[in-house]
Short mmCIF file of C-alpha atoms in Angstrom, two decimals:
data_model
loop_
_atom_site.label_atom_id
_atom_site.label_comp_id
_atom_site.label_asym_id
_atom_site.label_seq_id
_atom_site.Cartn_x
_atom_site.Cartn_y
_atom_site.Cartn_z
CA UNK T 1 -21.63 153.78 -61.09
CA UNK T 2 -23.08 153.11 -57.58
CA UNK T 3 -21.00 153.36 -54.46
CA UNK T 4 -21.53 149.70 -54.03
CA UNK T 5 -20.09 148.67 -57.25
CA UNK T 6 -17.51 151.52 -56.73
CA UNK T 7 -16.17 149.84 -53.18
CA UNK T 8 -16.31 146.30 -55.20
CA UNK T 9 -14.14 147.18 -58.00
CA UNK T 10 -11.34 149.01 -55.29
CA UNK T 11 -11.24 146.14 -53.28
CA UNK T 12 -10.87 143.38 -55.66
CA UNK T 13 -7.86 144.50 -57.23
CA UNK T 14 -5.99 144.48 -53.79
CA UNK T 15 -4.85 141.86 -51.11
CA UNK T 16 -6.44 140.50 -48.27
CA UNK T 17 -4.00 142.07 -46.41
CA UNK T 18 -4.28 145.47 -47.72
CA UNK T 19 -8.21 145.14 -47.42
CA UNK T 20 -7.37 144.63 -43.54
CA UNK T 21 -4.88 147.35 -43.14
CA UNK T 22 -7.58 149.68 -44.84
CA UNK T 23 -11.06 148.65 -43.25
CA UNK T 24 -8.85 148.78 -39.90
CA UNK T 25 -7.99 145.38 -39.38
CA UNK T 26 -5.07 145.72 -38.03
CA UNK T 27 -4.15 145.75 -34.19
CA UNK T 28 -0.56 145.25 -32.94
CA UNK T 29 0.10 146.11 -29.15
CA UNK T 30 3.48 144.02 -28.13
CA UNK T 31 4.54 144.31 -24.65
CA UNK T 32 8.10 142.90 -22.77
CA UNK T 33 9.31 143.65 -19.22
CA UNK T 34 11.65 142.22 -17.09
CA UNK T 35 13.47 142.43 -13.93
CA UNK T 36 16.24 140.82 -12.01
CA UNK T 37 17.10 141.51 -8.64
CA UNK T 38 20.35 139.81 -6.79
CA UNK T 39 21.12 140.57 -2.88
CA UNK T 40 23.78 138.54 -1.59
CA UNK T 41 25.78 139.06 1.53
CA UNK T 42 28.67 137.03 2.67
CA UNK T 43 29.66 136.55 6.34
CA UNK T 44 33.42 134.29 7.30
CA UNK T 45 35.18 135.03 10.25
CA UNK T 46 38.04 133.04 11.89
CA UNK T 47 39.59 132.62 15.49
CA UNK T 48 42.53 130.95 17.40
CA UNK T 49 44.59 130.65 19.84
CA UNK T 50 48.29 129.53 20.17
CA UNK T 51 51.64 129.70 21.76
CA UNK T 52 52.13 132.85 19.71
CA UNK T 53 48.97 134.99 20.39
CA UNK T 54 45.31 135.35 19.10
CA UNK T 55 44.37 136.36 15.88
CA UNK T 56 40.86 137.08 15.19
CA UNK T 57 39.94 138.13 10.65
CA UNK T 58 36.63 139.22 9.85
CA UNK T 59 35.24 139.64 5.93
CA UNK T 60 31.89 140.96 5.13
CA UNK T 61 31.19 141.63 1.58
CA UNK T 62 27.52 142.58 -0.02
CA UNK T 63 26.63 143.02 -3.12
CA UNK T 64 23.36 144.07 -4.97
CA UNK T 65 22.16 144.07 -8.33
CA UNK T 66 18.99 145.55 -9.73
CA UNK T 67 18.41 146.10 -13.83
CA UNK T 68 15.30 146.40 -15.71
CA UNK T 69 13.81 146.54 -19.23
CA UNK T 70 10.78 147.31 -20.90
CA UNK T 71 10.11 147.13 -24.41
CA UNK T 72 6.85 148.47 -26.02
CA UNK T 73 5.84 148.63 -29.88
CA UNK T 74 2.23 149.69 -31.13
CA UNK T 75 0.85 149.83 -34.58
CA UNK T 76 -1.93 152.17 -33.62
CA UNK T 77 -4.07 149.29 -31.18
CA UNK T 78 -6.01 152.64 -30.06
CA UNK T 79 -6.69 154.98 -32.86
CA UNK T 80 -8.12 158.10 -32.16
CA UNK T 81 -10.79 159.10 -34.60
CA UNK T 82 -11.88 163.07 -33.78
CA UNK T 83 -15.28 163.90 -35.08
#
């Protein structure tokens, strides 16, 4: 039996699929990132004046959010064959 006719016989008795995954078909490299950033700052103040004094309120608030994610799944994209 020849190599040739050898290599026939194994592949037809498997799926397309399989052939792939074997003769290296396959590639997968799936990549997600993402990023929020929020910066908000908040500025009231009130005067006045009357018959019974001066009153003068100040608020400042500030608030910042940062958050990430990264997501990262490979089914061997760059396979490392040593000689």
């Amino acid at each position: 039996m020849s190599h040739e006719t050898f290599t026939s016989n194994l592949f037809s008795e498997v799926t397309e699929e399989q052939q792939q995954m074997v003769a290296g078909g396959k590639t997968i490299y799936d990549d997600l990132s993402t990023y929020f950033n929020a910066d908000t700052t908040a500025f009231a103040f009130a005067a006045a004046s009357g018959p019974g004094g001066s009153v003068v309120t100040q608020e400042f608030a500030e608030q910042e959010i940062n958050t990430s994610a990264y997501k990262s799944f490979q089914l061997n994209p760059y396979f490392y064959y040593p000689y």
